[in-house]
Each structure stands twice: as structure tokens, then as C-alpha cells.
């Protein structure tokens, strides 16, 4: 349905998207996962005909979107990373505005606006002006604006960044439902758990390149002989981390808030040694969990870095 061949984007001499290939079939839910600055938004802008690639081409139903951008635009719903709404207008007026852009009018426009307000859970706030809304409500309205014309493909750029947990759960539920109803979806995020929840196929992007592609299961096979030990402890110290690294040179040791994560090959049975090193360094371990691989581990395995800095 949507296909990108050797897409490249340079800003001046800086190459931010390097010859990537992607494919979305009808009804598929595809994730584009990558850290800040990976090139996700730039890729999406080229896929949706908003930005011209430096080289390469995008095809919608086998026709180049350079030749016929309208065919894609009229059936594409795009949820941009930056919220694009009129703060002085009400929720309903904002939707009506976007509906008119898509050519909806009269009774149909009113019906679609009401349907969308219901879908995004804002019916009871429809006559309030948008500048009084929370971040999460604005995000929901931003998504609603992309759905008015019943798109057959939806591209979402990090739609849950910086919002409260309830709105986030609401958005994820709404998106899941859209996918179940047959929407073709390209979902961009740097939250691996969202991509795991929503997407059948996943592209992992880093520094302008697609570094891995597959189903969740296929990607996890890349690290299936790995394990991650999650440690909680009193008095974690850099001396302890260094001692662990020295004992397990194959491991990656990193700290996330007050948890220490140690990823290493499964063949090692490290718990007894970890406890001994902890005792030597006056660290008291309060819990140790051995975890199966996640997409986070896949990213770490491929790049040596965590998905979130
Ligand atoms: N118009 C532009 N001019 C110059 N550089 C740009 C432009 N747009 C993006 N870039 C650069 O391209 C790189 C990729 O940016 P992009 O916004 O596509 O990344 P992203 O994966 O969407 O990141 P984020 O998760 O922060 O949204 C970054 O280094 C960014 O600074
Ligand atoms: Mg972005």
C-alpha cells in the first residue's frame, strides 16, 4: 500500500535519513521505534508527502507520490508531533475547521464531528475553548482532527509524549480499537512498550538508518540468548557497577533511576557472584529479577545504547 524505496534526506550536508526502505500493507500496524533525533519525524514527513526526499521515492498503491500526491493526501490521516490546534476556538470549532479542509460540510460535517468527539472522549467538553484543555485533551483532539475524513491510513508521530497517564491509556485504547477495526497504522514512538502493544511489525531506527526490522518475536530472537538482571539495592555505587563490569566483561551495566540493569548472555548464572560483589562493596540488594528480553534489550544489543537517554 505505502512503500518507501531508498529514501534519503539531507539538510545542507547533514544526512539525517540514510537510504531507508519501508513497506506497509493494508490493515497492518507498523511501528517506527527510535530514540530522539533518530530521523523518525523526517521519515514520516517524506512518507506523507510533506517534505521532498533528497533522493529515493515513495509509492502509494504503486504510484509515485511525486506524480500524484493527492491520491495519498485525501485518504491519509496524520497526527503531527507538535500539536496543531487553534487555542481560541472550541473543540467542536477546531474539528469543524479541519473537517472543512477535508471537504466535509453541512449535515455530514456535524455528524462526523459528533462521532469523533465521542471517540476521543471529549463530547462533554466540545464547547470549551482549547486553551483551557490539559495536554492530554489537546493530544486527543489533535488525533480526532486526523480522523474526520475517515482515512484509510493513519500516521502518528509520538502521540503520547508529555501527557498524563490517563490520557495516555485512553489514546492507546483508541488507537488499538482503530487497528482492530482495520486501520492501516504507522506509529512512531520512542516508548518500546507502546510499539509492543500496538504494532505487528516494527522498524527500529537509529541515526538515520533502519537497523532492524521484523515482528516483535523475530526481533526478540536477536537477543534470545540474553538475559537482563534487574537489581534494586541500597547504596548503589559506581565502584559496585565497575566491579560488576570487570567480573562480567560481556555484560552491559546501566542505571535507570534507582534500578541497576545488567544484560548478559544467558549461559552465565550470575546471581551468586552479583550478591558476593555487592557484599564486597557494602551494597545491600533488596530485589533481583531475571527478565526475558524486551525491545529495549534489542535496541541495546544493536547499538550499545539505551533507547531513552
Ligand atoms: N529542518 C531541519 N533542518 C536541519 N536539521 C533538521 C531539520 N529537521 C530535522 N533536523 C535534524 O535531523 C535529525 C532527525 O530529526 P527528526 O526530527 O527526524 O528526529 P526524530 O527521530 O523525530 O526525533 P524526536 O524523537 O526528537 O522527535 C535531527 O538531528 C534534527 O536536528
Ligand atoms: Mg520526531
Tab-separated table of C-alpha atoms and ligand atoms in Angstrom:
chain	number	residue	atom	x	y	z
A	1	UNK	CA	0.000	0.000	0.000
A	2	UNK	CA	2.665	2.515	1.100
A	3	UNK	CA	6.240	1.867	0.103
A	4	UNK	CA	9.466	3.827	0.501
A	5	UNK	CA	12.434	2.987	-1.684
A	6	UNK	CA	15.940	4.198	-0.781
A	7	UNK	CA	14.638	7.328	0.944
A	8	UNK	CA	17.338	9.795	1.841
A	9	UNK	CA	17.112	13.266	3.361
A	10	UNK	CA	19.953	15.724	3.747
A	11	UNK	CA	19.726	19.099	5.453
A	12	UNK	CA	22.604	21.013	3.847
A	13	UNK	CA	25.380	18.425	4.056
A	14	UNK	CA	23.967	16.564	7.055
A	15	UNK	CA	22.341	13.256	6.132
A	16	UNK	CA	19.536	12.661	8.650
A	17	UNK	CA	17.777	9.815	6.831
A	18	UNK	CA	20.056	7.377	5.007
A	19	UNK	CA	18.592	5.246	2.219
A	20	UNK	CA	15.799	3.586	4.107
A	21	UNK	CA	13.258	1.131	2.741
A	22	UNK	CA	9.866	0.574	4.329
A	23	UNK	CA	6.619	-1.105	3.444
A	24	UNK	CA	3.092	-1.010	4.878
A	25	UNK	CA	0.372	-3.382	3.703
A	26	UNK	CA	-3.352	-2.729	4.062
A	27	UNK	CA	-4.574	-3.348	7.605
A	28	UNK	CA	-1.085	-3.651	9.026
A	29	UNK	CA	0.005	-1.902	12.173
A	30	UNK	CA	3.631	-0.917	11.845
A	31	UNK	CA	5.866	0.704	14.450
A	32	UNK	CA	8.776	3.055	13.872
A	33	UNK	CA	10.832	2.940	17.046
A	34	UNK	CA	13.892	5.051	17.709
A	35	UNK	CA	15.497	7.477	20.157
A	36	UNK	CA	15.355	11.290	19.967
A	37	UNK	CA	16.883	12.608	16.788
A	38	UNK	CA	16.877	9.221	15.010
A	39	UNK	CA	15.078	10.717	11.996
A	40	UNK	CA	11.558	9.415	12.644
A	41	UNK	CA	9.685	12.681	12.056
A	42	UNK	CA	11.723	13.427	8.933
A	43	UNK	CA	10.915	9.947	7.583
A	44	UNK	CA	7.218	10.386	8.312
A	45	UNK	CA	7.169	13.794	6.638
A	46	UNK	CA	8.581	12.271	3.467
A	47	UNK	CA	6.166	9.320	3.603
A	48	UNK	CA	3.210	11.676	3.889
A	49	UNK	CA	4.344	13.986	1.036
A	50	UNK	CA	5.008	16.974	3.317
A	51	UNK	CA	8.765	17.007	2.699
A	52	UNK	CA	10.574	16.139	-0.537
A	53	UNK	CA	13.259	13.481	-0.165
A	54	UNK	CA	16.777	14.379	-1.308
A	55	UNK	CA	16.719	11.077	-3.164
A	56	UNK	CA	14.534	7.974	-3.280
A	57	UNK	CA	10.827	7.650	-3.792
A	58	UNK	CA	7.541	6.936	-2.011
A	59	UNK	CA	4.782	4.920	-3.668
A	60	UNK	CA	1.109	4.872	-2.700
A	61	UNK	CA	-0.665	1.889	-4.280
A	62	UNK	CA	2.291	1.559	-6.657
A	63	UNK	CA	2.057	5.160	-7.944
A	64	UNK	CA	4.810	7.619	-7.022
A	65	UNK	CA	3.519	10.333	-4.667
A	66	UNK	CA	5.660	12.828	-6.586
A	67	UNK	CA	3.402	12.232	-9.557
A	68	UNK	CA	0.139	12.098	-7.643
A	69	UNK	CA	0.320	13.360	-4.030
A	70	UNK	CA	-3.472	13.930	-3.913
A	71	UNK	CA	-4.302	10.205	-4.053
A	72	UNK	CA	-2.449	9.712	-0.768
A	73	UNK	CA	-3.341	13.031	0.881
A	74	UNK	CA	-7.091	12.559	0.634
A	75	UNK	CA	-7.011	9.215	2.415
A	76	UNK	CA	-4.181	9.894	4.872
A	77	UNK	CA	-4.711	10.912	8.484
A	78	UNK	CA	-1.641	12.464	10.024
A	79	UNK	CA	-1.124	13.225	13.686
A	80	UNK	CA	1.899	15.527	13.925
A	81	UNK	CA	4.360	15.508	16.804
A	82	UNK	CA	3.636	19.181	17.520
A	83	UNK	CA	0.023	19.920	18.438
A	84	UNK	CA	-1.673	21.915	15.668
A	85	UNK	CA	-4.901	23.435	17.018
A	86	UNK	CA	-6.481	26.861	17.399
A	87	UNK	CA	-6.368	27.678	21.126
A	88	UNK	CA	-9.092	30.366	20.924
A	89	UNK	CA	-11.611	28.056	19.235
A	90	UNK	CA	-13.694	25.380	20.965
A	91	UNK	CA	-13.030	21.672	20.451
A	92	UNK	CA	-16.027	21.458	18.121
A	93	UNK	CA	-14.968	24.518	16.119
A	94	UNK	CA	-11.457	23.116	15.728
A	95	UNK	CA	-12.825	19.840	14.368
A	96	UNK	CA	-15.214	21.690	12.058
A	97	UNK	CA	-12.282	23.703	10.726
A	98	UNK	CA	-10.233	20.594	9.922
A	99	UNK	CA	-13.321	18.851	8.524
A	100	UNK	CA	-13.844	21.683	6.036
A	101	UNK	CA	-10.233	21.374	4.905
A	102	UNK	CA	-11.032	17.773	4.029
A	103	UNK	CA	-14.119	18.891	2.098
A	104	UNK	CA	-16.752	17.892	4.664
A	105	UNK	CA	-19.737	20.208	5.071
A	106	UNK	CA	-23.352	20.519	6.199
A	107	UNK	CA	-25.014	17.614	7.931
A	108	UNK	CA	-22.128	15.214	7.234
A	109	UNK	CA	-19.641	17.569	8.908
A	110	UNK	CA	-21.844	17.886	12.001
A	111	UNK	CA	-22.320	14.102	12.212
A	112	UNK	CA	-18.631	13.328	11.797
A	113	UNK	CA	-17.672	15.979	14.362
A	114	UNK	CA	-20.024	14.457	16.941
A	115	UNK	CA	-18.798	10.905	16.185
A	116	UNK	CA	-15.184	11.958	16.613
A	117	UNK	CA	-15.870	13.874	19.841
A	118	UNK	CA	-17.385	10.684	21.221
A	119	UNK	CA	-14.477	8.554	20.028
A	120	UNK	CA	-11.863	10.788	21.659
A	121	UNK	CA	-13.900	11.195	24.845
A	122	UNK	CA	-14.418	14.960	24.576
A	123	UNK	CA	-18.183	15.200	23.930
A	124	UNK	CA	-18.776	16.846	27.295
A	125	UNK	CA	-16.069	19.464	26.616
A	126	UNK	CA	-16.945	20.198	22.994
A	127	UNK	CA	-17.997	23.821	23.614
A	128	UNK	CA	-14.955	24.739	25.710
A	129	UNK	CA	-12.087	26.652	24.169
A	130	UNK	CA	-8.965	24.608	23.603
A	131	UNK	CA	-6.597	26.793	25.594
A	132	UNK	CA	-8.379	25.612	28.756
A	133	UNK	CA	-7.577	21.953	27.910
A	134	UNK	CA	-4.928	19.755	29.522
A	135	UNK	CA	-2.040	18.480	27.393
A	136	UNK	CA	-3.711	15.088	27.131
A	137	UNK	CA	-7.031	16.565	25.954
A	138	UNK	CA	-5.231	18.592	23.281
A	139	UNK	CA	-3.464	15.450	22.100
A	140	UNK	CA	-6.816	13.636	21.865
A	141	UNK	CA	-8.291	16.485	19.841
A	142	UNK	CA	-5.232	16.506	17.590
A	143	UNK	CA	-5.876	12.818	16.909
A	144	UNK	CA	-9.569	13.488	16.323
A	145	UNK	CA	-8.703	16.090	13.697
A	146	UNK	CA	-6.801	13.425	11.739
A	147	UNK	CA	-9.766	11.012	11.751
A	148	UNK	CA	-12.598	13.248	10.496
A	149	UNK	CA	-12.369	12.252	6.849
A	150	UNK	CA	-12.255	8.506	7.653
A	151	UNK	CA	-8.682	7.963	6.476
A	152	UNK	CA	-7.631	4.501	5.332
A	153	UNK	CA	-4.134	5.030	6.672
A	154	UNK	CA	-3.110	6.803	9.843
A	155	UNK	CA	0.390	8.073	10.611
A	156	UNK	CA	1.010	9.097	14.218
A	157	UNK	CA	4.151	10.853	15.419
A	158	UNK	CA	4.750	10.232	19.145
A	159	UNK	CA	1.139	10.935	20.144
A	160	UNK	CA	1.608	10.270	23.855
A	161	UNK	CA	4.664	12.338	24.706
A	162	UNK	CA	4.354	14.563	27.757
A	163	UNK	CA	0.801	13.747	28.864
A	164	UNK	CA	-0.858	12.362	31.969
A	165	UNK	CA	-1.155	8.558	32.380
A	166	UNK	CA	-4.958	8.530	31.993
A	167	UNK	CA	-4.900	10.367	28.679
A	168	UNK	CA	-2.102	8.114	27.540
A	169	UNK	CA	-4.109	4.987	28.366
A	170	UNK	CA	-7.141	6.491	26.616
A	171	UNK	CA	-5.126	7.241	23.479
A	172	UNK	CA	-3.548	3.781	23.393
A	173	UNK	CA	-7.024	2.204	23.753
A	174	UNK	CA	-8.408	4.386	20.971
A	175	UNK	CA	-5.529	3.507	18.649
A	176	UNK	CA	-5.831	-0.194	19.463
A	177	UNK	CA	-9.512	-0.055	18.604
A	178	UNK	CA	-8.800	1.702	15.288
A	179	UNK	CA	-6.331	-1.050	14.393
A	180	UNK	CA	-8.872	-3.729	15.307
A	181	UNK	CA	-11.366	-2.006	13.014
A	182	UNK	CA	-8.885	-2.408	10.143
A	183	UNK	CA	-6.988	0.881	10.066
A	184	UNK	CA	-3.546	0.755	8.472
A	185	UNK	CA	-1.235	2.356	11.009
A	186	UNK	CA	2.281	3.723	11.150
A	187	UNK	CA	3.009	4.510	14.788
A	188	UNK	CA	6.147	6.380	15.748
A	189	UNK	CA	7.470	6.313	19.268
A	190	UNK	CA	10.484	6.047	21.465
A	191	UNK	CA	8.414	4.087	24.004
A	192	UNK	CA	9.030	0.460	23.198
A	193	UNK	CA	6.099	-0.703	25.325
A	194	UNK	CA	3.644	1.282	23.167
A	195	UNK	CA	5.053	-0.162	19.969
A	196	UNK	CA	4.945	-3.655	21.506
A	197	UNK	CA	1.310	-3.169	22.442
A	198	UNK	CA	0.070	-1.717	19.170
A	199	UNK	CA	2.226	-2.965	16.320
A	200	UNK	CA	2.591	-6.238	14.432
A	201	UNK	CA	5.746	-5.233	12.633
A	202	UNK	CA	8.472	-2.924	13.835
A	203	UNK	CA	11.223	-0.901	12.228
A	204	UNK	CA	13.958	0.159	14.615
A	205	UNK	CA	15.647	3.377	13.561
A	206	UNK	CA	18.860	4.921	14.839
A	207	UNK	CA	20.979	7.775	13.462
A	208	UNK	CA	19.031	7.925	10.208
A	209	UNK	CA	19.166	4.214	9.466
A	210	UNK	CA	16.808	1.285	9.860
A	211	UNK	CA	18.923	-1.013	11.993
A	212	UNK	CA	16.388	-3.828	12.400
A	213	UNK	CA	13.002	-4.872	11.095
A	214	UNK	CA	10.602	-7.681	11.915
A	215	UNK	CA	7.772	-8.865	14.105
A	216	UNK	CA	8.242	-8.491	17.867
A	217	UNK	CA	9.043	-12.188	18.061
A	218	UNK	CA	11.605	-12.015	15.268
A	219	UNK	CA	13.322	-9.018	16.810
A	220	UNK	CA	13.461	-10.615	20.215
A	221	UNK	CA	15.164	-13.671	18.705
A	222	UNK	CA	18.122	-11.343	18.119
A	223	UNK	CA	18.621	-11.276	21.865
A	224	UNK	CA	17.019	-14.584	22.823
A	225	UNK	CA	20.269	-15.828	24.294
A	226	UNK	CA	20.434	-12.752	26.510
A	227	UNK	CA	19.094	-12.100	29.972
A	228	UNK	CA	18.697	-8.911	31.958
A	229	UNK	CA	19.032	-8.836	35.716
A	230	UNK	CA	17.170	-6.014	37.378
A	231	UNK	CA	18.634	-5.082	40.748
A	232	UNK	CA	17.212	-2.903	43.463
A	233	UNK	CA	19.630	-2.106	46.238
A	234	UNK	CA	20.588	0.281	48.993
A	235	UNK	CA	23.744	2.356	48.450
A	236	UNK	CA	24.302	1.585	44.760
A	237	UNK	CA	27.728	2.960	43.854
A	238	UNK	CA	29.876	3.429	40.797
A	239	UNK	CA	32.501	1.179	42.440
A	240	UNK	CA	29.891	-1.611	42.512
A	241	UNK	CA	28.987	-1.006	38.861
A	242	UNK	CA	32.662	-1.062	37.872
A	243	UNK	CA	33.268	-4.278	39.807
A	244	UNK	CA	30.313	-5.921	38.046
A	245	UNK	CA	31.575	-4.784	34.653
A	246	UNK	CA	35.029	-6.171	35.442
A	247	UNK	CA	33.610	-9.526	36.540
A	248	UNK	CA	31.258	-9.751	33.524
A	249	UNK	CA	33.099	-8.113	30.604
A	250	UNK	CA	30.389	-9.326	28.171
A	251	UNK	CA	27.642	-7.556	30.124
A	252	UNK	CA	26.148	-4.132	29.675
A	253	UNK	CA	25.604	-2.446	33.050
A	254	UNK	CA	23.406	0.641	33.236
A	255	UNK	CA	21.403	2.509	35.842
A	256	UNK	CA	17.821	3.701	35.375
A	257	UNK	CA	16.745	5.821	38.292
A	258	UNK	CA	17.390	3.618	41.333
A	259	UNK	CA	17.451	0.325	39.421
A	260	UNK	CA	20.563	-1.307	38.047
A	261	UNK	CA	20.135	-3.277	34.809
A	262	UNK	CA	22.707	-5.871	33.840
A	263	UNK	CA	22.320	-7.540	30.435
A	264	UNK	CA	24.473	-10.526	29.614
A	265	UNK	CA	24.445	-13.864	27.793
A	266	UNK	CA	22.028	-16.428	29.218
A	267	UNK	CA	24.709	-19.043	29.683
A	268	UNK	CA	26.074	-17.148	32.676
A	269	UNK	CA	24.467	-17.856	36.049
A	270	UNK	CA	25.466	-14.640	37.733
A	271	UNK	CA	23.247	-14.173	40.793
A	272	UNK	CA	25.569	-15.688	43.412
A	273	UNK	CA	28.522	-13.700	42.028
A	274	UNK	CA	26.472	-10.478	41.923
A	275	UNK	CA	25.482	-10.921	45.575
A	276	UNK	CA	29.118	-11.541	46.531
A	277	UNK	CA	30.305	-8.412	44.689
A	278	UNK	CA	27.517	-6.442	46.364
A	279	UNK	CA	28.680	-7.630	49.805
A	280	UNK	CA	32.279	-6.642	48.987
A	281	UNK	CA	31.084	-3.138	48.086
A	282	UNK	CA	28.729	-2.680	51.052
A	283	UNK	CA	25.704	-2.720	48.757
A	284	UNK	CA	22.541	-4.366	50.103
A	285	UNK	CA	20.431	-5.923	47.366
A	286	UNK	CA	16.708	-5.700	48.137
A	287	UNK	CA	15.452	-7.436	44.996
A	288	UNK	CA	16.904	-9.198	41.951
A	289	UNK	CA	14.709	-10.120	38.990
A	290	UNK	CA	15.905	-12.028	35.930
A	291	UNK	CA	13.948	-10.732	32.937
A	292	UNK	CA	13.232	-12.046	29.460
A	293	UNK	CA	14.293	-9.803	26.545
A	294	UNK	CA	12.290	-6.726	25.582
A	295	UNK	CA	12.563	-4.461	22.534
A	296	UNK	CA	14.619	-2.192	24.777
A	297	UNK	CA	17.165	-5.019	25.019
A	298	UNK	CA	17.061	-5.443	21.237
A	299	UNK	CA	17.958	-1.772	20.821
A	300	UNK	CA	20.690	-2.013	23.434
A	301	UNK	CA	22.067	-5.133	21.762
A	302	UNK	CA	22.162	-3.465	18.331
A	303	UNK	CA	23.528	-0.063	19.335
A	304	UNK	CA	25.164	-0.475	22.748
A	305	UNK	CA	22.940	2.394	23.968
A	306	UNK	CA	19.627	2.652	25.817
A	307	UNK	CA	16.567	3.764	23.842
A	308	UNK	CA	15.954	6.601	26.266
A	309	UNK	CA	18.921	8.635	27.424
B	1	LIG	N1	14.618	21.323	9.009
B	1	LIG	C1	15.739	20.819	9.505
B	1	LIG	N2	16.930	21.384	9.292
B	1	LIG	C2	18.071	20.858	9.798
B	1	LIG	N3	18.128	19.736	10.539
B	1	LIG	C3	16.976	19.114	10.799
B	1	LIG	C4	15.706	19.612	10.306
B	1	LIG	N4	14.729	18.772	10.729
B	1	LIG	C5	15.349	17.809	11.453
B	1	LIG	N5	16.693	18.002	11.504
B	1	LIG	C6	17.685	17.149	12.180
B	1	LIG	O1	17.512	15.825	11.708
B	1	LIG	C7	17.704	14.874	12.739
B	1	LIG	C8	16.494	13.969	12.819
B	1	LIG	O2	15.374	14.730	13.277
B	1	LIG	P1	13.916	14.135	13.441
B	1	LIG	O3	13.054	15.212	13.954
B	1	LIG	O4	13.511	13.479	12.174
B	1	LIG	O5	14.168	13.018	14.553
B	1	LIG	P2	13.098	12.231	15.444
B	1	LIG	O6	13.510	10.797	15.401
B	1	LIG	O7	11.732	12.557	15.016
B	1	LIG	O8	13.400	12.789	16.897
B	1	LIG	P3	12.385	13.104	18.143
B	1	LIG	O9	12.174	11.786	18.841
B	1	LIG	O10	13.178	14.040	18.974
B	1	LIG	O11	11.155	13.691	17.579
B	1	LIG	C9	17.991	15.663	13.992
B	1	LIG	O12	19.375	15.684	14.199
B	1	LIG	C10	17.449	17.047	13.669
B	1	LIG	O13	18.165	18.024	14.372
B	2	LIG	MG1	10.175	13.418	15.951
